[in-house]
PDB file of C-alpha atoms in Angstrom:
ATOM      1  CA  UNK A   1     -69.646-149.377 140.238  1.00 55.00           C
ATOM      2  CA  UNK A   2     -72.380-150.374 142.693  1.00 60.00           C
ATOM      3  CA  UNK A   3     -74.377-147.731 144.099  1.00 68.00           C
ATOM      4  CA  UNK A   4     -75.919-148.154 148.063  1.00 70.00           C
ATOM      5  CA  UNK A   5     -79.304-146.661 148.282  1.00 71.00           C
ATOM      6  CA  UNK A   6     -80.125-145.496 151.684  1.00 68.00           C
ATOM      7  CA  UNK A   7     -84.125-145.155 152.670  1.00 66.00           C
ATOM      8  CA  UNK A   8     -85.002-141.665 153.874  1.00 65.00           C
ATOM      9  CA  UNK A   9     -87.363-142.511 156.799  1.00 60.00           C
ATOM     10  CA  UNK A  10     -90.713-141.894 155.681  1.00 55.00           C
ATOM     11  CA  UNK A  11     -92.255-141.182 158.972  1.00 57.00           C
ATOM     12  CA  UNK A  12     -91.778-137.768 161.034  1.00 62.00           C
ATOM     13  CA  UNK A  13     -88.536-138.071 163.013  1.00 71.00           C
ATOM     14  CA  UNK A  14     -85.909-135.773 164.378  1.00 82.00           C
ATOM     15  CA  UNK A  15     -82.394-134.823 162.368  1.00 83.00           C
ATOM     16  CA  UNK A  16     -79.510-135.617 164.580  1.00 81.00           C
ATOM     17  CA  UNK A  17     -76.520-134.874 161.101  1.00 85.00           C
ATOM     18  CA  UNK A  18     -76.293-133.635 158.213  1.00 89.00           C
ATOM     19  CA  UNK A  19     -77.011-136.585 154.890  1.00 91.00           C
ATOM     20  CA  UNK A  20     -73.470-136.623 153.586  1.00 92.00           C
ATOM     21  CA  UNK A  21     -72.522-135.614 150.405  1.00 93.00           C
ATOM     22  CA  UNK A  22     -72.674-137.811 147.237  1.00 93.00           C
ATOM     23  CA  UNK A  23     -74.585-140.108 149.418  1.00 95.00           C
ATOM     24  CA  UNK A  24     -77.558-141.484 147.254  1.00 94.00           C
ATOM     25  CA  UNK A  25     -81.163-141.834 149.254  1.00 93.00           C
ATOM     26  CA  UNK A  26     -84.617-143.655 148.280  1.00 90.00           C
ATOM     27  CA  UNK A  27     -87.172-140.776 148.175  1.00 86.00           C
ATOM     28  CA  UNK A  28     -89.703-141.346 150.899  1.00 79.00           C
ATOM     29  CA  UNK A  29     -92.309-142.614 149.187  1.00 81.00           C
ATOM     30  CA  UNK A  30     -89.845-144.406 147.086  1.00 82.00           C
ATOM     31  CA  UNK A  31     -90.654-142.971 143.274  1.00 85.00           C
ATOM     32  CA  UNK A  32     -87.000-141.914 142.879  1.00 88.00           C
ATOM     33  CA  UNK A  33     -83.834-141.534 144.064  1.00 92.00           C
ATOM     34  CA  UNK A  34     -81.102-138.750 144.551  1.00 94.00           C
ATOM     35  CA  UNK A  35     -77.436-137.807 145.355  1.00 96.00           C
ATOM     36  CA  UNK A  36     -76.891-135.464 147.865  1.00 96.00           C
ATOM     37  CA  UNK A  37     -74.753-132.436 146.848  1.00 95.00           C
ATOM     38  CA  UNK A  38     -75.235-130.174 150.057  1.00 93.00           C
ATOM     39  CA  UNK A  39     -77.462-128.807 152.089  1.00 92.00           C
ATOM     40  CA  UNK A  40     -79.111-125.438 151.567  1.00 91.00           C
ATOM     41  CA  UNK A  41     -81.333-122.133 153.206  1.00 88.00           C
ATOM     42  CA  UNK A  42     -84.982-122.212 150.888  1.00 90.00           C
ATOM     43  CA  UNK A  43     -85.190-118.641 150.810  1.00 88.00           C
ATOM     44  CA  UNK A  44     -88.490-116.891 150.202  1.00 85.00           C
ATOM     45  CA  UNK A  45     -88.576-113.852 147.633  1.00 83.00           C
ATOM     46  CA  UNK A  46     -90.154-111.180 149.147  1.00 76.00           C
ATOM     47  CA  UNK A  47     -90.531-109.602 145.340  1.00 74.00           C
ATOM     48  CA  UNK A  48     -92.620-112.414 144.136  1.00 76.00           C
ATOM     49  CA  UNK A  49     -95.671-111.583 146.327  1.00 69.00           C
ATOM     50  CA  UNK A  50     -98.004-109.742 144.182  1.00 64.00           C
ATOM     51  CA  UNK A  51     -99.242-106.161 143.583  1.00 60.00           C
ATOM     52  CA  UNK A  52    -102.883-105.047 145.252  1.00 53.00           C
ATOM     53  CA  UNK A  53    -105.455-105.982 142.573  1.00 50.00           C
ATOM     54  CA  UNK A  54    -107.223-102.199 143.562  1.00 50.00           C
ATOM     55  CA  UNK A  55    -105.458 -99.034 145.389  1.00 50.00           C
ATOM     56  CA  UNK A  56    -108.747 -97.956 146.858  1.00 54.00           C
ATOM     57  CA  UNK A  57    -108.776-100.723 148.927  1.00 55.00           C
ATOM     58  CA  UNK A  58    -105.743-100.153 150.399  1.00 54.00           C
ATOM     59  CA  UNK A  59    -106.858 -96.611 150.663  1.00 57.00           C
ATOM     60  CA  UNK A  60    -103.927 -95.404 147.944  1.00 55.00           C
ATOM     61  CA  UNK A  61    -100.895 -97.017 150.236  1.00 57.00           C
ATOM     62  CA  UNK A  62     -99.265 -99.549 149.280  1.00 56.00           C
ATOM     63  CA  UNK A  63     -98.810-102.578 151.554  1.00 57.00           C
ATOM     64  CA  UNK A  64     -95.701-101.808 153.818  1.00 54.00           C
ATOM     65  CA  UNK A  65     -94.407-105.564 153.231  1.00 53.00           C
ATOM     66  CA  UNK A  66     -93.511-104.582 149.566  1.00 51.00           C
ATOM     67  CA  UNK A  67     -90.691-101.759 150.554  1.00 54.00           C
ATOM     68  CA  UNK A  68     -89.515-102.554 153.950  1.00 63.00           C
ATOM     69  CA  UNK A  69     -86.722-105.580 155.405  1.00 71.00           C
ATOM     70  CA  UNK A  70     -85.080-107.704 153.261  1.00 79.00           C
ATOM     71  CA  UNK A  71     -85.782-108.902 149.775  1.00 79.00           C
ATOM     72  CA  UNK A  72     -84.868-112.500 150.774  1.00 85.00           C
ATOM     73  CA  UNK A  73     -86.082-114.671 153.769  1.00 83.00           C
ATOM     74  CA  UNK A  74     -86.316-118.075 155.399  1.00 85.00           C
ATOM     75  CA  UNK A  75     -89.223-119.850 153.952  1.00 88.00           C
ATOM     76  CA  UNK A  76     -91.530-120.366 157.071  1.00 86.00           C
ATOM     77  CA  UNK A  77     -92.943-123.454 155.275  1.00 87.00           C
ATOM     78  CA  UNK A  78     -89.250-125.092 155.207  1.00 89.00           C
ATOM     79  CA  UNK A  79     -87.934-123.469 158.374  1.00 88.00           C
ATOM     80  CA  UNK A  80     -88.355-126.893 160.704  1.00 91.00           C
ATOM     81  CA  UNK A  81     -86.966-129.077 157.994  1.00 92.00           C
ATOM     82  CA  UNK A  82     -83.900-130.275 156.430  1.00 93.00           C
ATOM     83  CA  UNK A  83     -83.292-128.574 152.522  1.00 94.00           C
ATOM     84  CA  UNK A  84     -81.035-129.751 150.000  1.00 95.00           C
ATOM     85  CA  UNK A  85     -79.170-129.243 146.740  1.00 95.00           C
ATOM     86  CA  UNK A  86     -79.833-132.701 144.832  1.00 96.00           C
ATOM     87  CA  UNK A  87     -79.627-134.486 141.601  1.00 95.00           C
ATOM     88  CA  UNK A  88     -82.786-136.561 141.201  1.00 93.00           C
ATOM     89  CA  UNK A  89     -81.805-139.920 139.868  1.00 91.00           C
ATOM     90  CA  UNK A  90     -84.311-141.364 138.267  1.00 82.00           C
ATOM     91  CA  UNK A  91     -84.803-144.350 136.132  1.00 80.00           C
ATOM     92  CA  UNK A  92     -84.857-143.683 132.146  1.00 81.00           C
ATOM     93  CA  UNK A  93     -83.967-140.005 132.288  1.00 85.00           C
ATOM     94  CA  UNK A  94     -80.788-137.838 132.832  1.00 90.00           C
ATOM     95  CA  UNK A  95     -80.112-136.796 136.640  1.00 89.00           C
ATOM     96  CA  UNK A  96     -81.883-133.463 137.114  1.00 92.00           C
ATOM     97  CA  UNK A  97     -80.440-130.734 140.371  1.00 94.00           C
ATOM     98  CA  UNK A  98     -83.058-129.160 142.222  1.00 94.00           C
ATOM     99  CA  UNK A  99     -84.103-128.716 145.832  1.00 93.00           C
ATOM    100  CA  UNK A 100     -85.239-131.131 147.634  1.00 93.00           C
ATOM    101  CA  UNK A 101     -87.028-130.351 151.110  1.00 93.00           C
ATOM    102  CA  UNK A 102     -87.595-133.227 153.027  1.00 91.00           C
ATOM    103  CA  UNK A 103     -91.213-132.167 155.575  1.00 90.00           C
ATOM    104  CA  UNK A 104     -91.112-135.738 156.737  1.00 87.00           C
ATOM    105  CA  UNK A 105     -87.772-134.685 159.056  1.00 90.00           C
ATOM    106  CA  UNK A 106     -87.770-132.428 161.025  1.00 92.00           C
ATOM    107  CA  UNK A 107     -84.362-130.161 162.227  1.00 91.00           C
ATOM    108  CA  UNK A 108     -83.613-130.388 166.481  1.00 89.00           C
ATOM    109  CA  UNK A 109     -83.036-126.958 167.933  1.00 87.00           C
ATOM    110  CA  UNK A 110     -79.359-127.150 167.609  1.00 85.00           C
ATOM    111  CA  UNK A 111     -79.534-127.688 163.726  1.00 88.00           C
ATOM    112  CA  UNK A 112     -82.206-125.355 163.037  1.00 87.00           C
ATOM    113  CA  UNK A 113     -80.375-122.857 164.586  1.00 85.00           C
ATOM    114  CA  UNK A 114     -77.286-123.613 162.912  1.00 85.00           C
ATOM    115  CA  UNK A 115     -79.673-123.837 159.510  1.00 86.00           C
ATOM    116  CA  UNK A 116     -81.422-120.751 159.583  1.00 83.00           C
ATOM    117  CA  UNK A 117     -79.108-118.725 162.050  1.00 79.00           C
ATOM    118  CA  UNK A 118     -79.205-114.894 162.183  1.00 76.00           C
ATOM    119  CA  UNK A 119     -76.545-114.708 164.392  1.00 77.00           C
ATOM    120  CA  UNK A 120     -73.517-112.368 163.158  1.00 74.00           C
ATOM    121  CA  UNK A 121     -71.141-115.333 164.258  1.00 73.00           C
ATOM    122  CA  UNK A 122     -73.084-117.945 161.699  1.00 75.00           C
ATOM    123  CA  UNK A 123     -71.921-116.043 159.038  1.00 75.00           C
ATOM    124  CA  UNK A 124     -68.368-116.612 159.296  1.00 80.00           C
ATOM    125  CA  UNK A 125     -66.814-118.844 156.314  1.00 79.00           C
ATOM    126  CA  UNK A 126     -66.171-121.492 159.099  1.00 79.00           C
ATOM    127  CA  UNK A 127     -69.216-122.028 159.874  1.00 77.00           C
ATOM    128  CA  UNK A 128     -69.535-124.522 156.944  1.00 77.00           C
ATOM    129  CA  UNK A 129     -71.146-127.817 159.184  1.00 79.00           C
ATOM    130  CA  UNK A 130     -73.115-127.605 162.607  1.00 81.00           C
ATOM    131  CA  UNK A 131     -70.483-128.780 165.718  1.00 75.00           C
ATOM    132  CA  UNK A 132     -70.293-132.090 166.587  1.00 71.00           C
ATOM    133  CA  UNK A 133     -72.276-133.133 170.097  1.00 61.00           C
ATOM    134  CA  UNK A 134     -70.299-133.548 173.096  1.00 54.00           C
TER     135      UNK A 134
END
């Protein structure tokens, strides 16, 4: 079984498609490679952000982004770039799965928006891959 090792460009450039699954890629700087298993939303948990060290500084109320909107949302960090569900391959050691976000690529306007979407429509089950260009 020979495996083909694509190189994932290592300078900025623009996402026209989505990597295809089970593909395997070089990493950019080329430590390690990994398989593609789908792409994914990196979510930010609003609960992780921490407690005020001291009420009185806050004058005994409590920061309003603690209690109000959602729990989860779009990491702003990740927003502009492609995100997915891998399984690091690398040399000597078993294949880990994590998430892999790659800030070297950047999403065009038409992915992004099918990526991180808050349209009702995007959230229909068939909404499983951006449309094709015509």
């Amino acid at each position: 079984m020979s495996i083909t090792v694509t190189p994932v460009p290592a300078l900025r450039s623009d996402v026209q498609a989505l990597l295809e699954h089970a593909t395997v890629h070089a990493s950019p700087g080329g430590q390690y490679s990994f398989r593609v298993i789908g792409p994914c939303c990196r979510l930010f948990d609003r609960e992780e952000l921490p407690w005020p060290c001291c009420r009185l500084a806050w004058h005994s109320k409590e920061p309003s982004w603690r209690r109000v909107g959602r729990r989860f949302v779009p990491d702003l960090a990740s927003r502009r770039c492609p995100s997915y569900s891998v399984e690091l391959l690398q040399p000597g050691s078993r294949p880990t799965s994590t998430l892999l976000t790659l800030f070297s690529m950047r999403l065009t306007p038409e992915l992004q928006e099918w990526w991180y979407s808050r349209q009702p429509k995007s959230m229909v089950a068939e909404n499983d891959m951006p449309q094709e260009p015509s």
